[in-house]
mmCIF file of C-alpha atoms in Angstrom:
data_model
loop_
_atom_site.group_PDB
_atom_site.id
_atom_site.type_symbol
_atom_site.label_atom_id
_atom_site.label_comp_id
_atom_site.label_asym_id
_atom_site.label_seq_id
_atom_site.Cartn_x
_atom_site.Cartn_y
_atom_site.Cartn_z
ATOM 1 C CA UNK I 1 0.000 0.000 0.000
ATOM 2 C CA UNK I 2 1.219 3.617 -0.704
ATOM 3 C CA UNK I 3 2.307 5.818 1.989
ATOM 4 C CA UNK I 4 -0.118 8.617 0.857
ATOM 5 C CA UNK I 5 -2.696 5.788 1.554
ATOM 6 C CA UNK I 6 -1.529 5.263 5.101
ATOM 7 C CA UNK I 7 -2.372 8.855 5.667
ATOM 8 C CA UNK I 8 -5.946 8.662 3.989
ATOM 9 C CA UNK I 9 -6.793 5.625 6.572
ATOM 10 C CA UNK I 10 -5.245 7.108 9.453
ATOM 11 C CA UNK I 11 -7.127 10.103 8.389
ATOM 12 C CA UNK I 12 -10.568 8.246 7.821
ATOM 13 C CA UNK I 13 -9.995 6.740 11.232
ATOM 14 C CA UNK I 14 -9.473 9.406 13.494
ATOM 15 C CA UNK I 15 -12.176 11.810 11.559
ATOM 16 C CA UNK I 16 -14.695 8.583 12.740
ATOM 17 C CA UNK I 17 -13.086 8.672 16.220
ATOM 18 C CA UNK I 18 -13.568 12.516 17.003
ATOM 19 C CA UNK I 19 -17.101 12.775 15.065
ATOM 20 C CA UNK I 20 -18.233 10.357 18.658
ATOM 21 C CA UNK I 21 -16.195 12.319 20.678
ATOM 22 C CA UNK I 22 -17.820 15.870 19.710
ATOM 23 C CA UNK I 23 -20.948 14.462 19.528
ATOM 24 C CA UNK I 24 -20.759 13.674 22.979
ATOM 25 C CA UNK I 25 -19.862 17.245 23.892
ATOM 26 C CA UNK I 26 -22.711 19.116 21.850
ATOM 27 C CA UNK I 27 -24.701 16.914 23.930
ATOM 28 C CA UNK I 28 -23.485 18.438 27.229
ATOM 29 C CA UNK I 29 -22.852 22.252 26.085
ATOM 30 C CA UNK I 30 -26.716 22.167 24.011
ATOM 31 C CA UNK I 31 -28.587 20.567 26.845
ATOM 32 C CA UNK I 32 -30.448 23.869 27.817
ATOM 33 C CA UNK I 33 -31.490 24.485 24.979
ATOM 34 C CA UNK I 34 -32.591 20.847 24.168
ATOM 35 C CA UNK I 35 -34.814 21.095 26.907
ATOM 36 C CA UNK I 36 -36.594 24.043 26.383
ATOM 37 C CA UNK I 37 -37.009 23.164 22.903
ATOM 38 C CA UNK I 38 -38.410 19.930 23.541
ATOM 39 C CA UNK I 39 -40.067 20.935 26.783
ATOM 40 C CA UNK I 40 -37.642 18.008 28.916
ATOM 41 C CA UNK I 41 -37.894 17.676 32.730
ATOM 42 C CA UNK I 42 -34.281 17.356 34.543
ATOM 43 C CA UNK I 43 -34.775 13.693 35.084
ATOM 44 C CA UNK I 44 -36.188 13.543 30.907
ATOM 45 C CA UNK I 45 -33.115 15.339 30.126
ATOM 46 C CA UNK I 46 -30.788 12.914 32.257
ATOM 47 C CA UNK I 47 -32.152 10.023 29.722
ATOM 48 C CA UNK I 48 -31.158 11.828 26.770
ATOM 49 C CA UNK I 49 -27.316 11.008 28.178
ATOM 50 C CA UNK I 50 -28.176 7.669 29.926
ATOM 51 C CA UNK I 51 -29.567 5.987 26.805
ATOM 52 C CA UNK I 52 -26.621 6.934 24.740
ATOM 53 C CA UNK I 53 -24.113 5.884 27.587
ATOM 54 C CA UNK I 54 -26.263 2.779 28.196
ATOM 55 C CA UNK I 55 -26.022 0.896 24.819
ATOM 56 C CA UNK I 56 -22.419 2.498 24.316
ATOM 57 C CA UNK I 57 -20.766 1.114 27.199
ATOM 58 C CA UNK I 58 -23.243 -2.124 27.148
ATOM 59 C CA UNK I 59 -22.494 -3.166 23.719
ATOM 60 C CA UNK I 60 -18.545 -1.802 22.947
ATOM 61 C CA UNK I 61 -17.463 -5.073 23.782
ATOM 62 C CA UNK I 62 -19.550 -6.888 21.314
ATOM 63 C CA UNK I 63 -19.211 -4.065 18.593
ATOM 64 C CA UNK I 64 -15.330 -5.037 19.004
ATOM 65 C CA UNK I 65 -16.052 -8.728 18.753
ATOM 66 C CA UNK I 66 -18.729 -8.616 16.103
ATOM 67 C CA UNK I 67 -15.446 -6.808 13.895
ATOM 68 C CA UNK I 68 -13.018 -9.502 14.224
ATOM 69 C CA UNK I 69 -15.988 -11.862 13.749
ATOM 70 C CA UNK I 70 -17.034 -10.611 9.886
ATOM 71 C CA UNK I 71 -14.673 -8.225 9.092
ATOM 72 C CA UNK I 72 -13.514 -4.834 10.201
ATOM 73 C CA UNK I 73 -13.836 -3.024 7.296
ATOM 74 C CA UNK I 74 -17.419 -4.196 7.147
ATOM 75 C CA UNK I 75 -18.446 -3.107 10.882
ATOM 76 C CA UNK I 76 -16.648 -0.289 10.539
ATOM 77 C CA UNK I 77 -18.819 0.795 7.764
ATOM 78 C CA UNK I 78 -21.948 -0.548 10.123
ATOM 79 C CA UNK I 79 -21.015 1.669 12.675
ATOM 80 C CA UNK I 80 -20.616 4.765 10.627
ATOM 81 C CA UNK I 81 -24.126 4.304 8.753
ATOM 82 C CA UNK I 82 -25.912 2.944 12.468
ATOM 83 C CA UNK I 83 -24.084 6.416 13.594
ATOM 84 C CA UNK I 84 -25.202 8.412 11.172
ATOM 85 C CA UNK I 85 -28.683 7.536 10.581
ATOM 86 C CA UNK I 86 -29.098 7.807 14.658
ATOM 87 C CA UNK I 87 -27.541 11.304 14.621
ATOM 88 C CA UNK I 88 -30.050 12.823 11.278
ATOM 89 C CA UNK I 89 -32.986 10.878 14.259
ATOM 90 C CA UNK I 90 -31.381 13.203 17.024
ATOM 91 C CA UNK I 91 -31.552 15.735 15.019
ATOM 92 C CA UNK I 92 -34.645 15.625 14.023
ATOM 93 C CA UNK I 93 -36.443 14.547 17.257
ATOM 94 C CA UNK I 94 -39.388 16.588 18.263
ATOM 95 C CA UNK I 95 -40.331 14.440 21.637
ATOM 96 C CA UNK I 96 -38.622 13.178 24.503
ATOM 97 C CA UNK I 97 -39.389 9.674 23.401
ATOM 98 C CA UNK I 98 -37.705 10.325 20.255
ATOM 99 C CA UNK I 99 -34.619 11.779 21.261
ATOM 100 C CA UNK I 100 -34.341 9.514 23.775
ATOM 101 C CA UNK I 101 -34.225 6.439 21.373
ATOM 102 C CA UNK I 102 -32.341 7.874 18.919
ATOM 103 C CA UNK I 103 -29.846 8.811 21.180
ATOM 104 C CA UNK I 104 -30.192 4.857 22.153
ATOM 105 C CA UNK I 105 -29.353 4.062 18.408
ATOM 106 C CA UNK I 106 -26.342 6.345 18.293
ATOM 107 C CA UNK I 107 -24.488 4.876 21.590
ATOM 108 C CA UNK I 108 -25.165 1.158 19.594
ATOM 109 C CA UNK I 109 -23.492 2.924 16.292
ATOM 110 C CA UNK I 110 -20.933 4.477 18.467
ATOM 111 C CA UNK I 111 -20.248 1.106 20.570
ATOM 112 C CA UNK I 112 -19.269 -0.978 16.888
ATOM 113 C CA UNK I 113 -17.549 2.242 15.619
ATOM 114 C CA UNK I 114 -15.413 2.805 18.783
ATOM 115 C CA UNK I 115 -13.223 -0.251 19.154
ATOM 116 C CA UNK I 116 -13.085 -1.047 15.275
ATOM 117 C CA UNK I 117 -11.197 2.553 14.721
ATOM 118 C CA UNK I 118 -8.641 1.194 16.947
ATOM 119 C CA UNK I 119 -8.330 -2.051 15.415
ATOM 120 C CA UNK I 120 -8.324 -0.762 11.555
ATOM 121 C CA UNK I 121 -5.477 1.547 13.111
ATOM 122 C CA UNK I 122 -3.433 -1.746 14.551
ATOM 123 C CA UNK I 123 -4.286 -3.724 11.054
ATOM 124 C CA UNK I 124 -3.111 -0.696 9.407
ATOM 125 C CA UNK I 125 0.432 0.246 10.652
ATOM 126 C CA UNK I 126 3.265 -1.486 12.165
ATOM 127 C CA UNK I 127 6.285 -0.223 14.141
ATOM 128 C CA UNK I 128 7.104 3.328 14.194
ATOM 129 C CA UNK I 129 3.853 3.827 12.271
ATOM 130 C CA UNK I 130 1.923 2.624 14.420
ATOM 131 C CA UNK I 131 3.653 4.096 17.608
ATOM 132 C CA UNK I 132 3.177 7.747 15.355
ATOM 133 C CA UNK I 133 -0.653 6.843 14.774
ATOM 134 C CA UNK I 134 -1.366 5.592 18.083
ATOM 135 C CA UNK I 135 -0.079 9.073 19.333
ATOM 136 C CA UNK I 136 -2.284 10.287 17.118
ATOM 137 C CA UNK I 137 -5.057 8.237 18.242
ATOM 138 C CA UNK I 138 -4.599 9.666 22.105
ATOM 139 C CA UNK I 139 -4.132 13.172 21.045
ATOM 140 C CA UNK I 140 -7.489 12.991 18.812
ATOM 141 C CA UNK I 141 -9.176 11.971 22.405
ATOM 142 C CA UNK I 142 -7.962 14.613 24.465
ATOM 143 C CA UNK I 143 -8.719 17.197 21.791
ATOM 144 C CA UNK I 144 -11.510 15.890 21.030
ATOM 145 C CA UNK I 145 -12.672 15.871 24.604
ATOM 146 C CA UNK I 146 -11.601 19.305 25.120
ATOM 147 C CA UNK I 147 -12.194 20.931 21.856
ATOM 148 C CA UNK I 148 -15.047 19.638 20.975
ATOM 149 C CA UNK I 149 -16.571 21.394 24.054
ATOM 150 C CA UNK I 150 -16.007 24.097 22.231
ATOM 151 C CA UNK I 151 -17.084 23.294 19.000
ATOM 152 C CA UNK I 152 -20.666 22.294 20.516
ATOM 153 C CA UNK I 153 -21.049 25.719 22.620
ATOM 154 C CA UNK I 154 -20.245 27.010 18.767
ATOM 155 C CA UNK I 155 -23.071 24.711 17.584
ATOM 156 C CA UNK I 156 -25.446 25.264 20.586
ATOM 157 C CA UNK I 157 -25.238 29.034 20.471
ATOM 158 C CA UNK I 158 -24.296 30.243 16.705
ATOM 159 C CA UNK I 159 -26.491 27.398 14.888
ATOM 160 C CA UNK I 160 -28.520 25.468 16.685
ATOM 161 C CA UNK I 161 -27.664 22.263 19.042
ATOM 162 C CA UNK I 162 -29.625 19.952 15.872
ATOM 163 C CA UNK I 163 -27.013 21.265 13.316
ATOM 164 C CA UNK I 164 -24.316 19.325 15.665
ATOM 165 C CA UNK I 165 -25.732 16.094 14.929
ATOM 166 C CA UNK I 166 -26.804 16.933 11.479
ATOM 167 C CA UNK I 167 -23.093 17.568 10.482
ATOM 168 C CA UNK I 168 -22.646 13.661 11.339
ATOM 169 C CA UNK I 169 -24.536 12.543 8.217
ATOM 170 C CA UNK I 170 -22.684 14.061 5.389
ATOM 171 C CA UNK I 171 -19.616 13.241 7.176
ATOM 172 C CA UNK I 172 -19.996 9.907 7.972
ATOM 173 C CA UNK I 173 -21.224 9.391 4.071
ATOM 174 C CA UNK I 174 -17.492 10.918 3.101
ATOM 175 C CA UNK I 175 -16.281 8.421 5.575
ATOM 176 C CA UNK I 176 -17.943 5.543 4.570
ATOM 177 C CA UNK I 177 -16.888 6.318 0.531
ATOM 178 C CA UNK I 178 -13.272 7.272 1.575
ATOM 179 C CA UNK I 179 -13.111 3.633 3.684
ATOM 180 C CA UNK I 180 -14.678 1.703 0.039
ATOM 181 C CA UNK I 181 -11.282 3.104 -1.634
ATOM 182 C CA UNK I 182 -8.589 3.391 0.689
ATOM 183 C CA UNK I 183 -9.151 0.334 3.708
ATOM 184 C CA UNK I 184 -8.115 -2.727 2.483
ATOM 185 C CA UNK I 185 -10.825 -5.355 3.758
ATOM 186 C CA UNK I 186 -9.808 -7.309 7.126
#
């Protein structure tokens, strides 16, 4: 594979890996303004977190297993479209019902998509490489974790907290195309 390739996949993997980790954030920074949109009690508003947390953290183990089961490349992809199509349902939620499952429906997109970033990224580079991308890797989480605060107040205030998980779609499509060229199948 060509070097330029190796920075297209690292590239495809980390965009996948902070797209959960800012969603997360325009979560916590638009909550205000979820609720009084969608008229949510505290507690309501408390589910919109737990359901996403919930299937996340429930189901990243078998979103990790189900990749080495039938392929990465192929869960991968799985993860991005369950991701996607639960973000355009977030954004588009008018109840608290609604939100609520979506949000649901993300955490299971985000629990295959999680642990099948990292192990494209360990299929995908070896020594130094893979030292360089696993740096890489870490440094997307801790910017993503404190930048992406940011970039959801942006969201939240500027835009609206919706456009944060609307931006998902198209780039999770762009993912999704850019992993059919450049990830070889594993």
């Amino acid at each position: 594979m060509k070097k330029t390739n190796k920075k297209v996949i690292l590239a495809i993997i980390l965009i996948s890996y902070f797209m959960i980790l800012l969603d997360n954030s325009i979560i916590f920074t638009g909550t205000v303004k979820i609720a009084a949109e969608l008229n949510l009690s505290q507690t309501t508003l408390s589910w919109v977190t737990n359901a996403y947390s919930l299937t996340f953290g429930g189901l990243l183990l078998l979103g990790g297993s189900i990749g080495d089961i039938i392929g990465r490349k192929r869960v991968f992809m799985i993860g991005l479209t369950v991701f996607a199509v639960g973000s355009l349902l977030v954004g588009l939620a008018n109840s608290a019902v609604m939100i609520i499952l979506a949000r649901a429906f993300q955490g299971i997109g985000s629990a295959i998509l999680a642990p099948t970033t990292l192990a494209l990224l360990m299929d995908s580079f070896s020594g130094e490489a893979r030292t360089r991308a696993i740096a890489a890797y870490g440094a997307t989480a801790g910017i993503g974790a404190s930048i992406g605060l940011v970039i959801g107040g942006i969201f939240a205030s500027l835009l609206s907290w919706r456009d944060g998980f609307f931006i998902n779609v198209p780039i999770a499509i762009i993912m999704i195309g850019l992993t059919v060229l450049f990830i070889p199948t594993t």
